[in-house]
Every structure is written in C-alpha cells, then in structure tokens.
Amino acid sequence: MTALPESTLLVWYCTRCHKSCKVQPPDPEQIACRCTNPVPGLRPTQVTVTHAPKPRPMHALSDEEARLRALGRKGTRVRVTVTFEGEIADAWQWSSAGRRGLDFIVATADGTRHPVDPQQPGLRIEAITDDEENAS
Ligand SMILES: [Zn+2]
C-alpha cells in the first residue's frame, strides 16, 4: 500500500460560517463555504490534506465487447459467419467409417495455416475468380 500523496494547503476560514472559503494553492474541492460574501479570516491555517486516489474511470466497454458479452449466455441464438481469404496450402481426401470428405489447409496472407473442414455446417469454400482478384 503506497502512502497517499499529501499536500499542504493554506486555508482561510470564513468568519461567518467557519468553513474554508479560500485555499492556496487554489483548489475548488477544498472550499466548503457557501456564503455569498465569504469573509476570510486574516490568517490562513496550514492544513495537510491527503488525496485519495481518484477512482479510475471504468474501462468503457467498446460496443463490440458489450455486444459479445450480451451473446455469452447459454441458449442465445446466434449466427456464426467466418469469411477469410487465402490460398490452399494443402488438401486431402479422407474416408472413415463409410464417410468421406475433403479437408483443406488454407494459408492466409500472414502465413497462418487454417484447417478448413467443408463439413462444418454453413461453411462454404469457393474459388476467388480472376475478376475479383483484379478488382482488389
Ligand atoms: Zn462562509
């Protein structure tokens, strides 16, 4: 636990309400007098104040974080869409227990290799046409 920062203020107390009405260095948080015409005493009082750490502003959730958190409940109906482009780095046919399929490894531009299983529900893998390639 670190010590709270301290500072010394000169405080003038109001002669009417006996609350602080002027501080040096100026600090509006230290002024308690609400008189319309405060009458500061002649001599300031030296006061040491500790500053409680200001509460950190809560890290504001980005819209995306908030959106994802709202999804994180069992039973929420969602649609998962994955779209990325890359090159086929590998592909192989497999057969197992009477089923067969074709699996792909797609390498994205950053060199990461992603296994792609076309059996995954909703997944579609298609060739990028030359036209698309030239347009981008
Ligand atoms: Zn006052």
mmCIF file with all atom_site columns, C-alpha atoms and ligand atoms in Angstrom:
data_model
loop_
_atom_site.group_PDB
_atom_site.id
_atom_site.type_symbol
_atom_site.label_atom_id
_atom_site.label_alt_id
_atom_site.label_comp_id
_atom_site.label_asym_id
_atom_site.label_entity_id
_atom_site.label_seq_id
_atom_site.pdbx_PDB_ins_code
_atom_site.Cartn_x
_atom_site.Cartn_y
_atom_site.Cartn_z
_atom_site.occupancy
_atom_site.B_iso_or_equiv
_atom_site.pdbx_formal_charge
_atom_site.auth_seq_id
_atom_site.auth_comp_id
_atom_site.auth_asym_id
_atom_site.auth_atom_id
_atom_site.pdbx_PDB_model_num
ATOM   1   C  CA . MET A 1 1   ? 0.000   0.000   0.000   1.00 0.00 ? 1   MET A CA 1
ATOM   2   C  CA . THR A 1 2   ? 1.580   3.208   -1.075  1.00 0.00 ? 2   THR A CA 1
ATOM   3   C  CA . ALA A 1 3   ? 1.096   6.314   1.023   1.00 0.00 ? 3   ALA A CA 1
ATOM   4   C  CA . LEU A 1 4   ? -1.468  8.683   -0.264  1.00 0.00 ? 4   LEU A CA 1
ATOM   5   C  CA . PRO A 1 5   ? 0.024   11.781  -1.763  1.00 0.00 ? 5   PRO A CA 1
ATOM   6   C  CA . GLU A 1 6   ? -0.102  14.673  0.627   1.00 0.00 ? 6   GLU A CA 1
ATOM   7   C  CA . SER A 1 7   ? -0.022  18.350  0.065   1.00 0.00 ? 7   SER A CA 1
ATOM   8   C  CA . THR A 1 8   ? -0.058  21.347  2.313   1.00 0.00 ? 8   THR A CA 1
ATOM   9   C  CA . LEU A 1 9   ? -2.641  23.998  1.766   1.00 0.00 ? 9   LEU A CA 1
ATOM   10  C  CA . LEU A 1 10  ? -3.097  27.365  3.280   1.00 0.00 ? 10  LEU A CA 1
ATOM   11  C  CA . VAL A 1 11  ? -6.722  27.609  4.252   1.00 0.00 ? 11  VAL A CA 1
ATOM   12  C  CA . TRP A 1 12  ? -8.595  30.721  5.140   1.00 0.00 ? 12  TRP A CA 1
ATOM   13  C  CA . TYR A 1 13  ? -11.733 30.085  7.115   1.00 0.00 ? 13  TYR A CA 1
ATOM   14  C  CA . CYS A 1 14  ? -14.786 32.156  6.657   1.00 0.00 ? 14  CYS A CA 1
ATOM   15  C  CA . THR A 1 15  ? -15.504 34.233  9.750   1.00 0.00 ? 15  THR A CA 1
ATOM   16  C  CA . ARG A 1 16  ? -19.222 33.828  9.178   1.00 0.00 ? 16  ARG A CA 1
ATOM   17  C  CA . CYS A 1 17  ? -19.651 30.090  8.744   1.00 0.00 ? 17  CYS A CA 1
ATOM   18  C  CA . HIS A 1 18  ? -16.203 28.949  9.911   1.00 0.00 ? 18  HIS A CA 1
ATOM   19  C  CA . LYS A 1 19  ? -15.759 26.845  6.837   1.00 0.00 ? 19  LYS A CA 1
ATOM   20  C  CA . SER A 1 20  ? -12.898 27.077  4.416   1.00 0.00 ? 20  SER A CA 1
ATOM   21  C  CA . CYS A 1 21  ? -13.559 29.818  1.924   1.00 0.00 ? 21  CYS A CA 1
ATOM   22  C  CA . LYS A 1 22  ? -10.167 30.296  0.312   1.00 0.00 ? 22  LYS A CA 1
ATOM   23  C  CA . VAL A 1 23  ? -7.245  27.957  -0.228  1.00 0.00 ? 23  VAL A CA 1
ATOM   24  C  CA . GLN A 1 24  ? -3.798  28.418  -1.586  1.00 0.00 ? 24  GLN A CA 1
ATOM   25  C  CA . PRO A 1 25  ? -2.969  26.873  -3.982  1.00 0.00 ? 25  PRO A CA 1
ATOM   26  C  CA . PRO A 1 26  ? -6.494  27.211  -5.270  1.00 0.00 ? 26  PRO A CA 1
ATOM   27  C  CA . ASP A 1 27  ? -8.469  24.002  -5.085  1.00 0.00 ? 27  ASP A CA 1
ATOM   28  C  CA . PRO A 1 28  ? -12.227 24.213  -5.502  1.00 0.00 ? 28  PRO A CA 1
ATOM   29  C  CA . GLU A 1 29  ? -12.680 20.813  -3.839  1.00 0.00 ? 29  GLU A CA 1
ATOM   30  C  CA . GLN A 1 30  ? -11.331 22.191  -0.574  1.00 0.00 ? 30  GLN A CA 1
ATOM   31  C  CA . ILE A 1 31  ? -13.747 25.068  -0.337  1.00 0.00 ? 31  ILE A CA 1
ATOM   32  C  CA . ALA A 1 32  ? -16.729 24.423  1.882   1.00 0.00 ? 32  ALA A CA 1
ATOM   33  C  CA . CYS A 1 33  ? -18.046 27.898  2.474   1.00 0.00 ? 33  CYS A CA 1
ATOM   34  C  CA . ARG A 1 34  ? -21.190 28.677  0.575   1.00 0.00 ? 34  ARG A CA 1
ATOM   35  C  CA . CYS A 1 35  ? -21.655 32.217  1.821   1.00 0.00 ? 35  CYS A CA 1
ATOM   36  C  CA . THR A 1 36  ? -22.461 34.701  -0.889  1.00 0.00 ? 36  THR A CA 1
ATOM   37  C  CA . ASN A 1 37  ? -19.944 37.091  0.599   1.00 0.00 ? 37  ASN A CA 1
ATOM   38  C  CA . PRO A 1 38  ? -17.384 34.981  2.434   1.00 0.00 ? 38  PRO A CA 1
ATOM   39  C  CA . VAL A 1 39  ? -15.256 36.865  4.876   1.00 0.00 ? 39  VAL A CA 1
ATOM   40  C  CA . PRO A 1 40  ? -11.923 35.090  5.090   1.00 0.00 ? 40  PRO A CA 1
ATOM   41  C  CA . GLY A 1 41  ? -10.117 35.265  8.390   1.00 0.00 ? 41  GLY A CA 1
ATOM   42  C  CA . LEU A 1 42  ? -6.951  37.293  8.483   1.00 0.00 ? 42  LEU A CA 1
ATOM   43  C  CA . ARG A 1 43  ? -4.553  34.425  8.934   1.00 0.00 ? 43  ARG A CA 1
ATOM   44  C  CA . PRO A 1 44  ? -4.535  31.245  6.951   1.00 0.00 ? 44  PRO A CA 1
ATOM   45  C  CA . THR A 1 45  ? -4.255  27.902  8.642   1.00 0.00 ? 45  THR A CA 1
ATOM   46  C  CA . GLN A 1 46  ? -1.796  25.397  7.292   1.00 0.00 ? 46  GLN A CA 1
ATOM   47  C  CA . VAL A 1 47  ? -3.586  22.164  6.525   1.00 0.00 ? 47  VAL A CA 1
ATOM   48  C  CA . THR A 1 48  ? -2.131  18.939  5.228   1.00 0.00 ? 48  THR A CA 1
ATOM   49  C  CA . VAL A 1 49  ? -4.506  17.060  3.051   1.00 0.00 ? 49  VAL A CA 1
ATOM   50  C  CA . THR A 1 50  ? -4.169  13.615  1.636   1.00 0.00 ? 50  THR A CA 1
ATOM   51  C  CA . HIS A 1 51  ? -5.520  12.939  -1.743  1.00 0.00 ? 51  HIS A CA 1
ATOM   52  C  CA . ALA A 1 52  ? -7.467  9.794   -2.059  1.00 0.00 ? 52  ALA A CA 1
ATOM   53  C  CA . PRO A 1 53  ? -6.638  8.219   -5.345  1.00 0.00 ? 53  PRO A CA 1
ATOM   54  C  CA . LYS A 1 54  ? -9.175  9.319   -7.836  1.00 0.00 ? 54  LYS A CA 1
ATOM   55  C  CA . PRO A 1 55  ? -11.311 6.427   -8.870  1.00 0.00 ? 55  PRO A CA 1
ATOM   56  C  CA . ARG A 1 56  ? -10.099 5.242   -12.188 1.00 0.00 ? 56  ARG A CA 1
ATOM   57  C  CA . PRO A 1 57  ? -12.623 5.730   -14.874 1.00 0.00 ? 57  PRO A CA 1
ATOM   58  C  CA . MET A 1 58  ? -14.073 2.331   -15.581 1.00 0.00 ? 58  MET A CA 1
ATOM   59  C  CA . HIS A 1 59  ? -12.651 0.965   -18.754 1.00 0.00 ? 59  HIS A CA 1
ATOM   60  C  CA . ALA A 1 60  ? -15.505 1.689   -21.054 1.00 0.00 ? 60  ALA A CA 1
ATOM   61  C  CA . LEU A 1 61  ? -16.690 -1.337  -22.891 1.00 0.00 ? 61  LEU A CA 1
ATOM   62  C  CA . SER A 1 62  ? -16.442 -0.918  -26.567 1.00 0.00 ? 62  SER A CA 1
ATOM   63  C  CA . ASP A 1 63  ? -19.636 -1.522  -28.461 1.00 0.00 ? 63  ASP A CA 1
ATOM   64  C  CA . GLU A 1 64  ? -18.162 -4.741  -29.779 1.00 0.00 ? 64  GLU A CA 1
ATOM   65  C  CA . GLU A 1 65  ? -17.206 -6.008  -26.315 1.00 0.00 ? 65  GLU A CA 1
ATOM   66  C  CA . ALA A 1 66  ? -20.646 -5.184  -24.997 1.00 0.00 ? 66  ALA A CA 1
ATOM   67  C  CA . ARG A 1 67  ? -22.215 -6.939  -27.928 1.00 0.00 ? 67  ARG A CA 1
ATOM   68  C  CA . LEU A 1 68  ? -20.120 -10.073 -27.383 1.00 0.00 ? 68  LEU A CA 1
ATOM   69  C  CA . ARG A 1 69  ? -20.857 -10.105 -23.655 1.00 0.00 ? 69  ARG A CA 1
ATOM   70  C  CA . ALA A 1 70  ? -24.545 -9.951  -24.359 1.00 0.00 ? 70  ALA A CA 1
ATOM   71  C  CA . LEU A 1 71  ? -24.155 -13.053 -26.526 1.00 0.00 ? 71  LEU A CA 1
ATOM   72  C  CA . GLY A 1 72  ? -22.368 -15.057 -23.863 1.00 0.00 ? 72  GLY A CA 1
ATOM   73  C  CA . ARG A 1 73  ? -25.434 -16.712 -22.415 1.00 0.00 ? 73  ARG A CA 1
ATOM   74  C  CA . LYS A 1 74  ? -26.417 -20.282 -22.907 1.00 0.00 ? 74  LYS A CA 1
ATOM   75  C  CA . GLY A 1 75  ? -29.263 -20.651 -25.300 1.00 0.00 ? 75  GLY A CA 1
ATOM   76  C  CA . THR A 1 76  ? -28.731 -17.397 -27.146 1.00 0.00 ? 76  THR A CA 1
ATOM   77  C  CA . ARG A 1 77  ? -29.452 -17.994 -30.790 1.00 0.00 ? 77  ARG A CA 1
ATOM   78  C  CA . VAL A 1 78  ? -26.545 -16.897 -32.938 1.00 0.00 ? 78  VAL A CA 1
ATOM   79  C  CA . ARG A 1 79  ? -25.365 -16.993 -36.496 1.00 0.00 ? 79  ARG A CA 1
ATOM   80  C  CA . VAL A 1 80  ? -21.665 -17.648 -36.990 1.00 0.00 ? 80  VAL A CA 1
ATOM   81  C  CA . THR A 1 81  ? -20.104 -16.331 -40.154 1.00 0.00 ? 81  THR A CA 1
ATOM   82  C  CA . VAL A 1 82  ? -16.469 -16.887 -40.930 1.00 0.00 ? 82  VAL A CA 1
ATOM   83  C  CA . THR A 1 83  ? -15.023 -15.310 -44.027 1.00 0.00 ? 83  THR A CA 1
ATOM   84  C  CA . PHE A 1 84  ? -11.392 -15.152 -44.874 1.00 0.00 ? 84  PHE A CA 1
ATOM   85  C  CA . GLU A 1 85  ? -9.295  -15.385 -47.946 1.00 0.00 ? 85  GLU A CA 1
ATOM   86  C  CA . GLY A 1 86  ? -6.152  -17.327 -48.517 1.00 0.00 ? 86  GLY A CA 1
ATOM   87  C  CA . GLU A 1 87  ? -4.523  -19.932 -50.660 1.00 0.00 ? 87  GLU A CA 1
ATOM   88  C  CA . ILE A 1 88  ? -4.983  -23.641 -50.491 1.00 0.00 ? 88  ILE A CA 1
ATOM   89  C  CA . ALA A 1 89  ? -1.798  -24.838 -48.860 1.00 0.00 ? 89  ALA A CA 1
ATOM   90  C  CA . ASP A 1 90  ? -2.850  -28.432 -48.626 1.00 0.00 ? 90  ASP A CA 1
ATOM   91  C  CA . ALA A 1 91  ? -5.855  -30.578 -49.332 1.00 0.00 ? 91  ALA A CA 1
ATOM   92  C  CA . TRP A 1 92  ? -6.547  -34.204 -48.787 1.00 0.00 ? 92  TRP A CA 1
ATOM   93  C  CA . GLN A 1 93  ? -9.290  -36.690 -49.095 1.00 0.00 ? 93  GLN A CA 1
ATOM   94  C  CA . TRP A 1 94  ? -10.208 -38.844 -46.212 1.00 0.00 ? 94  TRP A CA 1
ATOM   95  C  CA . SER A 1 95  ? -12.581 -41.658 -45.656 1.00 0.00 ? 95  SER A CA 1
ATOM   96  C  CA . SER A 1 96  ? -13.623 -43.066 -42.388 1.00 0.00 ? 96  SER A CA 1
ATOM   97  C  CA . ALA A 1 97  ? -16.409 -45.304 -41.233 1.00 0.00 ? 97  ALA A CA 1
ATOM   98  C  CA . GLY A 1 98  ? -18.086 -45.165 -44.600 1.00 0.00 ? 98  GLY A CA 1
ATOM   99  C  CA . ARG A 1 99  ? -17.907 -41.398 -44.829 1.00 0.00 ? 99  ARG A CA 1
ATOM   100 C  CA . ARG A 1 100 ? -15.550 -39.455 -46.945 1.00 0.00 ? 100 ARG A CA 1
ATOM   101 C  CA . GLY A 1 101 ? -14.644 -35.871 -47.348 1.00 0.00 ? 101 GLY A CA 1
ATOM   102 C  CA . LEU A 1 102 ? -12.037 -33.426 -48.389 1.00 0.00 ? 102 LEU A CA 1
ATOM   103 C  CA . ASP A 1 103 ? -10.168 -31.250 -45.968 1.00 0.00 ? 103 ASP A CA 1
ATOM   104 C  CA . PHE A 1 104 ? -8.219  -28.127 -46.776 1.00 0.00 ? 104 PHE A CA 1
ATOM   105 C  CA . ILE A 1 105 ? -5.482  -26.133 -45.217 1.00 0.00 ? 105 ILE A CA 1
ATOM   106 C  CA . VAL A 1 106 ? -5.824  -22.500 -46.213 1.00 0.00 ? 106 VAL A CA 1
ATOM   107 C  CA . ALA A 1 107 ? -2.861  -20.200 -45.722 1.00 0.00 ? 107 ALA A CA 1
ATOM   108 C  CA . THR A 1 108 ? -3.801  -16.572 -45.164 1.00 0.00 ? 108 THR A CA 1
ATOM   109 C  CA . ALA A 1 109 ? -1.626  -13.646 -46.197 1.00 0.00 ? 109 ALA A CA 1
ATOM   110 C  CA . ASP A 1 110 ? 0.051   -13.536 -42.780 1.00 0.00 ? 110 ASP A CA 1
ATOM   111 C  CA . GLY A 1 111 ? 1.242   -17.105 -43.298 1.00 0.00 ? 111 GLY A CA 1
ATOM   112 C  CA . THR A 1 112 ? -1.139  -18.686 -40.790 1.00 0.00 ? 112 THR A CA 1
ATOM   113 C  CA . ARG A 1 113 ? -2.488  -22.036 -41.866 1.00 0.00 ? 113 ARG A CA 1
ATOM   114 C  CA . HIS A 1 114 ? -6.131  -22.655 -41.085 1.00 0.00 ? 114 HIS A CA 1
ATOM   115 C  CA . PRO A 1 115 ? -7.691  -26.074 -41.307 1.00 0.00 ? 115 PRO A CA 1
ATOM   116 C  CA . VAL A 1 116 ? -10.955 -25.833 -43.188 1.00 0.00 ? 116 VAL A CA 1
ATOM   117 C  CA . ASP A 1 117 ? -13.478 -28.583 -42.868 1.00 0.00 ? 117 ASP A CA 1
ATOM   118 C  CA . PRO A 1 118 ? -16.159 -28.218 -45.532 1.00 0.00 ? 118 PRO A CA 1
ATOM   119 C  CA . GLN A 1 119 ? -18.356 -30.500 -43.458 1.00 0.00 ? 119 GLN A CA 1
ATOM   120 C  CA . GLN A 1 120 ? -18.734 -27.755 -40.916 1.00 0.00 ? 120 GLN A CA 1
ATOM   121 C  CA . PRO A 1 121 ? -22.340 -26.565 -41.049 1.00 0.00 ? 121 PRO A CA 1
ATOM   122 C  CA . GLY A 1 122 ? -22.794 -23.433 -43.117 1.00 0.00 ? 122 GLY A CA 1
ATOM   123 C  CA . LEU A 1 123 ? -19.215 -23.399 -44.287 1.00 0.00 ? 123 LEU A CA 1
ATOM   124 C  CA . ARG A 1 124 ? -18.642 -22.688 -47.935 1.00 0.00 ? 124 ARG A CA 1
ATOM   125 C  CA . ILE A 1 125 ? -15.296 -22.573 -49.650 1.00 0.00 ? 125 ILE A CA 1
ATOM   126 C  CA . GLU A 1 126 ? -15.099 -21.224 -53.178 1.00 0.00 ? 126 GLU A CA 1
ATOM   127 C  CA . ALA A 1 127 ? -12.506 -20.094 -55.662 1.00 0.00 ? 127 ALA A CA 1
ATOM   128 C  CA . ILE A 1 128 ? -11.733 -16.423 -55.962 1.00 0.00 ? 128 ILE A CA 1
ATOM   129 C  CA . THR A 1 129 ? -12.210 -15.635 -59.627 1.00 0.00 ? 129 THR A CA 1
ATOM   130 C  CA . ASP A 1 130 ? -9.637  -13.778 -61.641 1.00 0.00 ? 130 ASP A CA 1
ATOM   131 C  CA . ASP A 1 131 ? -12.079 -10.894 -61.982 1.00 0.00 ? 131 ASP A CA 1
ATOM   132 C  CA . GLU A 1 132 ? -12.317 -10.495 -58.214 1.00 0.00 ? 132 GLU A CA 1
ATOM   133 C  CA . GLU A 1 133 ? -8.574  -10.792 -57.959 1.00 0.00 ? 133 GLU A CA 1
ATOM   134 C  CA . ASN A 1 134 ? -8.043  -7.955  -60.457 1.00 0.00 ? 134 ASN A CA 1
ATOM   135 C  CA . ALA A 1 135 ? -10.667 -5.780  -58.831 1.00 0.00 ? 135 ALA A CA 1
ATOM   136 C  CA . SER A 1 136 ? -8.975  -5.839  -55.452 1.00 0.00 ? 136 SER A CA 1
HETATM 137 ZN ZN . ZN  B 2 .   ? -18.814 31.257  4.851   1.00 0.00 ? 1   ZN  B ZN 1
#
